[in-house]
Amino acid sequence: GQNIDQPTEMTATEGAIVQINCTYQTSGFNGLFWYQQHAGEAPTFLSYNVLDGLEEKGRFSSFLSRSKGYSYLLLKELQMKDSASYLCAVRDSNYQLIWGAGTKLIIKP
Amino acid sequence: GAVVSQHPSRVICKSGTSVKIECRSLDFQATTMFWYRQFPKQSLMLMATSNEGSKATYEQGVEKDKFLINHASLTLSTLTVTSAHPEDSSFYICSARDPLTGENSPLHFGNGTRLTVT
């Protein structure tokens, strides 16, 4: 079967750096997405990786290793507003999105 | 950027009634829209894929007669929860991708509809 694994919950301190990992086993691979979802709201797009390596976008970076079936989202200079759930999603060979359960990130002052 | 509008944002209804949720793509034409359901502290669950001008494709275990989907135009898809029951209470979210931005473009989500059935 297809599977996306993320930690359920993480806690970090304001101003610090946090890395949220995602491992996947899917039938084929056509890209990996990271979304941010605040409580009670819809997900918003953060990043997309289809080739190995690091994609940097401001305070957020996303890394992909296709051979390892692994990605991480790196958040720097954490702010209180970064408290949210972070969803990893992989597009399989049929271009279907497979979603992880999300990682709830708690930022403490 | 691409915007998807969803209405209503919240609805409370009595058991046995039907509820219609609208999803519009505001600045692009979406031949395909996706309807998701999300229970508390769980991930997004794809319910169905709405196809303009043809029947929706439902995921396994989703009752097509209960969750009616209509995609009559390139900018509007509707989900009707028929004869709603308390177990249908959930967060329903629609999404779409701007076809002009290619297969690798991300999904854009509506703001979701919180349905509570009493």
Short mmCIF file of N, CA and C in Angstrom, two decimals, chain B:
data_model
loop_
_atom_site.label_atom_id
_atom_site.label_comp_id
_atom_site.label_asym_id
_atom_site.label_seq_id
_atom_site.Cartn_x
_atom_site.Cartn_y
_atom_site.Cartn_z
N GLY B 1 -2.55 35.26 -7.64
CA GLY B 1 -2.52 33.82 -7.76
C GLY B 1 -3.90 33.23 -7.84
N ALA B 2 -3.96 31.95 -8.14
CA ALA B 2 -5.24 31.25 -8.29
C ALA B 2 -5.99 31.26 -6.97
N VAL B 3 -7.29 31.52 -7.07
CA VAL B 3 -8.13 31.59 -5.88
C VAL B 3 -9.32 30.66 -6.04
N VAL B 4 -9.58 29.92 -4.98
CA VAL B 4 -10.75 29.05 -4.93
C VAL B 4 -11.63 29.53 -3.79
N SER B 5 -12.89 29.76 -4.09
CA SER B 5 -13.84 30.27 -3.09
C SER B 5 -14.83 29.18 -2.73
N GLN B 6 -15.07 29.01 -1.44
CA GLN B 6 -15.99 27.97 -0.97
C GLN B 6 -17.03 28.60 -0.06
N HIS B 7 -18.26 28.15 -0.21
CA HIS B 7 -19.37 28.74 0.56
C HIS B 7 -20.41 27.69 0.86
N PRO B 8 -20.98 27.62 2.06
CA PRO B 8 -20.71 28.50 3.19
C PRO B 8 -19.48 28.04 3.98
N SER B 9 -19.02 28.86 4.89
CA SER B 9 -17.87 28.49 5.71
C SER B 9 -18.31 27.64 6.90
N ARG B 10 -19.53 27.89 7.35
CA ARG B 10 -20.05 27.08 8.46
C ARG B 10 -21.53 26.82 8.22
N VAL B 11 -21.97 25.65 8.57
CA VAL B 11 -23.40 25.36 8.48
C VAL B 11 -23.77 24.37 9.56
N ILE B 12 -24.89 24.68 10.20
CA ILE B 12 -25.46 23.76 11.19
C ILE B 12 -26.82 23.34 10.68
N CYS B 13 -27.06 22.06 10.61
CA CYS B 13 -28.35 21.60 10.10
C CYS B 13 -28.87 20.46 10.96
N LYS B 14 -30.15 20.20 10.80
CA LYS B 14 -30.77 19.12 11.56
C LYS B 14 -30.62 17.80 10.80
N SER B 15 -30.57 16.75 11.55
CA SER B 15 -30.45 15.43 10.98
C SER B 15 -31.59 15.17 9.99
N GLY B 16 -31.24 14.66 8.82
CA GLY B 16 -32.24 14.34 7.81
C GLY B 16 -32.37 15.38 6.72
N THR B 17 -31.80 16.54 6.94
CA THR B 17 -31.86 17.59 5.92
C THR B 17 -30.66 17.48 4.99
N SER B 18 -30.71 18.24 3.89
CA SER B 18 -29.62 18.24 2.92
C SER B 18 -28.90 19.57 2.94
N VAL B 19 -27.63 19.52 2.66
CA VAL B 19 -26.80 20.72 2.68
C VAL B 19 -26.00 20.80 1.39
N LYS B 20 -25.99 21.97 0.78
CA LYS B 20 -25.23 22.17 -0.46
C LYS B 20 -24.04 23.07 -0.20
N ILE B 21 -22.89 22.64 -0.67
CA ILE B 21 -21.65 23.42 -0.53
C ILE B 21 -21.17 23.77 -1.93
N GLU B 22 -20.82 25.05 -2.11
CA GLU B 22 -20.38 25.51 -3.43
C GLU B 22 -18.87 25.76 -3.44
N CYS B 23 -18.26 25.45 -4.55
CA CYS B 23 -16.84 25.69 -4.74
C CYS B 23 -16.64 26.37 -6.09
N ARG B 24 -16.01 27.53 -6.06
CA ARG B 24 -15.80 28.28 -7.30
C ARG B 24 -14.33 28.58 -7.51
N SER B 25 -13.89 28.44 -8.74
CA SER B 25 -12.55 28.92 -9.11
C SER B 25 -12.75 30.33 -9.64
N LEU B 26 -12.10 31.30 -9.01
CA LEU B 26 -12.40 32.70 -9.30
C LEU B 26 -11.63 33.28 -10.48
N ASP B 27 -10.42 32.84 -10.70
CA ASP B 27 -9.66 33.45 -11.78
C ASP B 27 -9.05 32.44 -12.73
N PHE B 28 -9.62 31.23 -12.73
CA PHE B 28 -9.18 30.24 -13.71
C PHE B 28 -10.32 29.26 -13.94
N GLN B 29 -10.24 28.54 -15.03
CA GLN B 29 -11.25 27.55 -15.34
C GLN B 29 -10.75 26.18 -14.91
N ALA B 30 -11.55 25.52 -14.10
CA ALA B 30 -11.14 24.23 -13.54
C ALA B 30 -12.02 23.12 -14.10
N THR B 31 -11.45 22.32 -14.99
CA THR B 31 -12.21 21.19 -15.51
C THR B 31 -12.34 20.09 -14.46
N THR B 32 -11.46 20.13 -13.49
CA THR B 32 -11.47 19.14 -12.42
C THR B 32 -11.37 19.82 -11.07
N MET B 33 -12.21 19.42 -10.16
CA MET B 33 -12.13 19.90 -8.78
C MET B 33 -12.15 18.68 -7.86
N PHE B 34 -11.56 18.84 -6.70
CA PHE B 34 -11.44 17.74 -5.75
C PHE B 34 -12.16 18.09 -4.46
N TRP B 35 -12.90 17.14 -3.95
CA TRP B 35 -13.59 17.33 -2.67
C TRP B 35 -12.94 16.44 -1.62
N TYR B 36 -12.57 17.10 -0.50
CA TYR B 36 -11.94 16.39 0.60
C TYR B 36 -12.80 16.52 1.86
N ARG B 37 -12.60 15.57 2.74
CA ARG B 37 -13.21 15.65 4.07
C ARG B 37 -12.09 15.46 5.08
N GLN B 38 -12.20 16.18 6.19
CA GLN B 38 -11.15 16.09 7.21
C GLN B 38 -11.81 16.04 8.58
N PHE B 39 -11.57 14.95 9.29
CA PHE B 39 -12.04 14.84 10.66
C PHE B 39 -10.96 15.40 11.58
N PRO B 40 -11.35 15.79 12.79
CA PRO B 40 -10.39 16.43 13.72
C PRO B 40 -9.12 15.61 13.90
N LYS B 41 -8.02 16.29 13.79
CA LYS B 41 -6.68 15.71 14.01
C LYS B 41 -6.36 14.60 13.02
N GLN B 42 -7.03 14.57 11.90
CA GLN B 42 -6.75 13.58 10.87
C GLN B 42 -6.38 14.28 9.57
N SER B 43 -5.87 13.49 8.65
CA SER B 43 -5.43 14.07 7.38
C SER B 43 -6.61 14.26 6.44
N LEU B 44 -6.30 14.89 5.34
CA LEU B 44 -7.32 15.07 4.30
C LEU B 44 -7.66 13.73 3.66
N MET B 45 -8.94 13.51 3.47
CA MET B 45 -9.40 12.28 2.81
C MET B 45 -10.11 12.69 1.53
N LEU B 46 -9.58 12.26 0.40
CA LEU B 46 -10.23 12.57 -0.87
C LEU B 46 -11.54 11.81 -0.95
N MET B 47 -12.62 12.55 -1.20
CA MET B 47 -13.93 11.93 -1.33
C MET B 47 -14.23 11.62 -2.79
N ALA B 48 -14.00 12.62 -3.63
CA ALA B 48 -14.38 12.46 -5.03
C ALA B 48 -13.68 13.50 -5.88
N THR B 49 -13.59 13.18 -7.15
CA THR B 49 -13.06 14.10 -8.15
C THR B 49 -14.21 14.54 -9.02
N SER B 50 -14.41 15.84 -9.08
CA SER B 50 -15.52 16.41 -9.84
C SER B 50 -15.04 16.78 -11.23
N ASN B 51 -15.72 16.30 -12.24
CA ASN B 51 -15.32 16.53 -13.62
C ASN B 51 -16.38 17.34 -14.36
N GLU B 52 -15.96 18.45 -14.91
CA GLU B 52 -16.90 19.32 -15.61
C GLU B 52 -17.55 18.59 -16.78
N GLY B 53 -18.88 18.59 -16.80
CA GLY B 53 -19.61 18.01 -17.91
C GLY B 53 -19.75 16.50 -17.87
N SER B 54 -19.25 15.87 -16.84
CA SER B 54 -19.40 14.41 -16.74
C SER B 54 -19.55 14.00 -15.28
N LYS B 55 -19.71 12.71 -15.07
CA LYS B 55 -19.94 12.23 -13.71
C LYS B 55 -18.69 12.33 -12.85
N ALA B 56 -18.92 12.53 -11.58
CA ALA B 56 -17.81 12.58 -10.64
C ALA B 56 -17.26 11.18 -10.41
N THR B 57 -16.00 11.14 -10.04
CA THR B 57 -15.35 9.87 -9.70
C THR B 57 -15.22 9.81 -8.19
N TYR B 58 -15.83 8.80 -7.60
CA TYR B 58 -15.85 8.69 -6.15
C TYR B 58 -14.79 7.71 -5.65
N GLU B 59 -14.22 8.03 -4.50
CA GLU B 59 -13.26 7.13 -3.88
C GLU B 59 -14.00 5.97 -3.22
N GLN B 60 -13.25 4.91 -3.06
CA GLN B 60 -13.84 3.72 -2.45
C GLN B 60 -14.40 4.03 -1.08
N GLY B 61 -15.61 3.58 -0.84
CA GLY B 61 -16.24 3.78 0.45
C GLY B 61 -17.06 5.05 0.56
N VAL B 62 -17.03 5.89 -0.45
CA VAL B 62 -17.83 7.12 -0.43
C VAL B 62 -19.11 6.88 -1.21
N GLU B 63 -20.24 7.11 -0.54
CA GLU B 63 -21.53 6.84 -1.17
C GLU B 63 -21.91 7.96 -2.14
N LYS B 64 -22.00 7.63 -3.41
CA LYS B 64 -22.29 8.65 -4.41
C LYS B 64 -23.72 9.17 -4.31
N ASP B 65 -24.63 8.36 -3.78
CA ASP B 65 -26.02 8.82 -3.64
C ASP B 65 -26.19 9.72 -2.43
N LYS B 66 -25.24 9.67 -1.53
CA LYS B 66 -25.31 10.52 -0.34
C LYS B 66 -24.58 11.83 -0.57
N PHE B 67 -23.49 11.76 -1.27
CA PHE B 67 -22.68 12.95 -1.54
C PHE B 67 -22.78 13.25 -3.04
N LEU B 68 -23.76 14.08 -3.38
CA LEU B 68 -24.02 14.37 -4.78
C LEU B 68 -23.12 15.50 -5.25
N ILE B 69 -22.46 15.26 -6.35
CA ILE B 69 -21.55 16.26 -6.89
C ILE B 69 -22.02 16.67 -8.28
N ASN B 70 -22.05 17.98 -8.47
CA ASN B 70 -22.41 18.53 -9.76
C ASN B 70 -21.37 19.53 -10.19
N HIS B 71 -20.88 19.38 -11.40
CA HIS B 71 -19.84 20.29 -11.92
C HIS B 71 -20.32 20.79 -13.26
N ALA B 72 -21.30 21.72 -13.19
CA ALA B 72 -22.02 22.12 -14.39
C ALA B 72 -21.28 23.15 -15.23
N SER B 73 -20.31 23.83 -14.63
CA SER B 73 -19.58 24.83 -15.40
C SER B 73 -18.09 24.72 -15.07
N LEU B 74 -17.28 25.44 -15.80
CA LEU B 74 -15.83 25.37 -15.62
C LEU B 74 -15.36 26.08 -14.36
N THR B 75 -16.28 26.77 -13.68
CA THR B 75 -15.86 27.50 -12.49
C THR B 75 -16.65 27.14 -11.25
N LEU B 76 -17.56 26.18 -11.35
CA LEU B 76 -18.40 25.87 -10.20
C LEU B 76 -18.62 24.37 -10.05
N SER B 77 -18.35 23.89 -8.85
CA SER B 77 -18.69 22.53 -8.47
C SER B 77 -19.45 22.59 -7.17
N THR B 78 -20.46 21.75 -7.03
CA THR B 78 -21.23 21.72 -5.78
C THR B 78 -21.24 20.31 -5.21
N LEU B 79 -21.19 20.28 -3.88
CA LEU B 79 -21.31 19.02 -3.14
C LEU B 79 -22.56 19.12 -2.28
N THR B 80 -23.49 18.20 -2.45
CA THR B 80 -24.69 18.17 -1.63
C THR B 80 -24.65 16.94 -0.74
N VAL B 81 -24.69 17.19 0.56
CA VAL B 81 -24.76 16.10 1.53
C VAL B 81 -26.24 15.84 1.76
N THR B 82 -26.72 14.73 1.29
CA THR B 82 -28.16 14.44 1.39
C THR B 82 -28.47 13.67 2.66
N SER B 83 -29.64 13.97 3.22
CA SER B 83 -30.09 13.30 4.44
C SER B 83 -28.94 13.20 5.45
N ALA B 84 -28.46 14.36 5.82
CA ALA B 84 -27.28 14.41 6.69
C ALA B 84 -27.56 13.82 8.06
N HIS B 85 -26.53 13.17 8.60
CA HIS B 85 -26.61 12.60 9.94
C HIS B 85 -25.43 13.12 10.77
N PRO B 86 -25.50 13.02 12.07
CA PRO B 86 -24.41 13.53 12.91
C PRO B 86 -23.02 13.01 12.51
N GLU B 87 -22.94 11.79 12.03
CA GLU B 87 -21.63 11.26 11.64
C GLU B 87 -21.07 11.92 10.39
N ASP B 88 -21.90 12.71 9.69
CA ASP B 88 -21.42 13.46 8.53
C ASP B 88 -20.78 14.78 8.94
N SER B 89 -20.89 15.11 10.21
CA SER B 89 -20.28 16.34 10.70
C SER B 89 -18.77 16.27 10.47
N SER B 90 -18.25 17.25 9.77
CA SER B 90 -16.84 17.23 9.41
C SER B 90 -16.47 18.55 8.77
N PHE B 91 -15.23 18.65 8.37
CA PHE B 91 -14.71 19.81 7.64
C PHE B 91 -14.56 19.38 6.19
N TYR B 92 -15.30 20.02 5.30
CA TYR B 92 -15.28 19.67 3.88
C TYR B 92 -14.51 20.76 3.13
N ILE B 93 -13.56 20.34 2.32
CA ILE B 93 -12.71 21.29 1.61
C ILE B 93 -12.66 20.93 0.13
N CYS B 94 -12.82 21.94 -0.71
CA CYS B 94 -12.67 21.69 -2.14
C CYS B 94 -11.33 22.26 -2.60
N SER B 95 -10.86 21.76 -3.71
CA SER B 95 -9.60 22.26 -4.25
C SER B 95 -9.59 22.11 -5.76
N ALA B 96 -8.71 22.85 -6.39
CA ALA B 96 -8.58 22.79 -7.83
C ALA B 96 -7.18 23.23 -8.22
N ARG B 97 -6.81 22.86 -9.41
CA ARG B 97 -5.51 23.24 -9.95
C ARG B 97 -5.74 24.01 -11.23
N ASP B 98 -5.04 25.11 -11.40
CA ASP B 98 -5.13 25.88 -12.63
C ASP B 98 -4.48 25.07 -13.75
N PRO B 99 -5.23 24.59 -14.71
CA PRO B 99 -4.65 23.73 -15.75
C PRO B 99 -3.61 24.42 -16.60
N LEU B 100 -3.66 25.74 -16.65
CA LEU B 100 -2.71 26.47 -17.47
C LEU B 100 -1.32 26.54 -16.84
N THR B 101 -1.22 26.21 -15.56
CA THR B 101 0.07 26.26 -14.89
C THR B 101 0.76 24.90 -14.85
N GLY B 102 0.19 23.91 -15.53
CA GLY B 102 0.86 22.63 -15.68
C GLY B 102 0.56 21.62 -14.61
N GLU B 103 0.97 20.38 -14.89
CA GLU B 103 0.70 19.26 -13.99
C GLU B 103 1.39 19.40 -12.64
N ASN B 104 2.50 20.13 -12.61
CA ASN B 104 3.25 20.25 -11.37
C ASN B 104 2.78 21.37 -10.47
N SER B 105 1.77 22.09 -10.88
CA SER B 105 1.29 23.19 -10.06
C SER B 105 0.55 22.66 -8.85
N PRO B 106 0.57 23.39 -7.75
CA PRO B 106 -0.06 22.91 -6.53
C PRO B 106 -1.58 23.04 -6.58
N LEU B 107 -2.23 22.31 -5.69
CA LEU B 107 -3.66 22.46 -5.51
C LEU B 107 -3.93 23.75 -4.74
N HIS B 108 -4.98 24.43 -5.13
CA HIS B 108 -5.44 25.60 -4.38
C HIS B 108 -6.73 25.20 -3.69
N PHE B 109 -6.80 25.51 -2.41
CA PHE B 109 -7.93 25.07 -1.60
C PHE B 109 -8.90 26.20 -1.32
N GLY B 110 -10.16 25.84 -1.25
CA GLY B 110 -11.15 26.73 -0.69
C GLY B 110 -10.95 26.82 0.80
N ASN B 111 -11.67 27.71 1.46
CA ASN B 111 -11.49 27.91 2.89
C ASN B 111 -12.18 26.85 3.76
N GLY B 112 -12.88 25.94 3.10
CA GLY B 112 -13.48 24.85 3.84
C GLY B 112 -14.86 25.20 4.38
N THR B 113 -15.63 24.15 4.63
CA THR B 113 -16.97 24.29 5.20
C THR B 113 -17.06 23.40 6.42
N ARG B 114 -17.33 23.99 7.56
CA ARG B 114 -17.51 23.22 8.79
C ARG B 114 -18.97 22.84 8.90
N LEU B 115 -19.27 21.57 8.72
CA LEU B 115 -20.65 21.08 8.80
C LEU B 115 -20.89 20.42 10.14
N THR B 116 -21.94 20.90 10.82
CA THR B 116 -22.36 20.28 12.07
C THR B 116 -23.80 19.84 11.92
N VAL B 117 -24.04 18.56 12.12
CA VAL B 117 -25.39 18.00 11.99
C VAL B 117 -25.87 17.64 13.39
N THR B 118 -26.99 18.23 13.76
CA THR B 118 -27.50 18.01 15.13
C THR B 118 -28.63 16.99 15.17
#
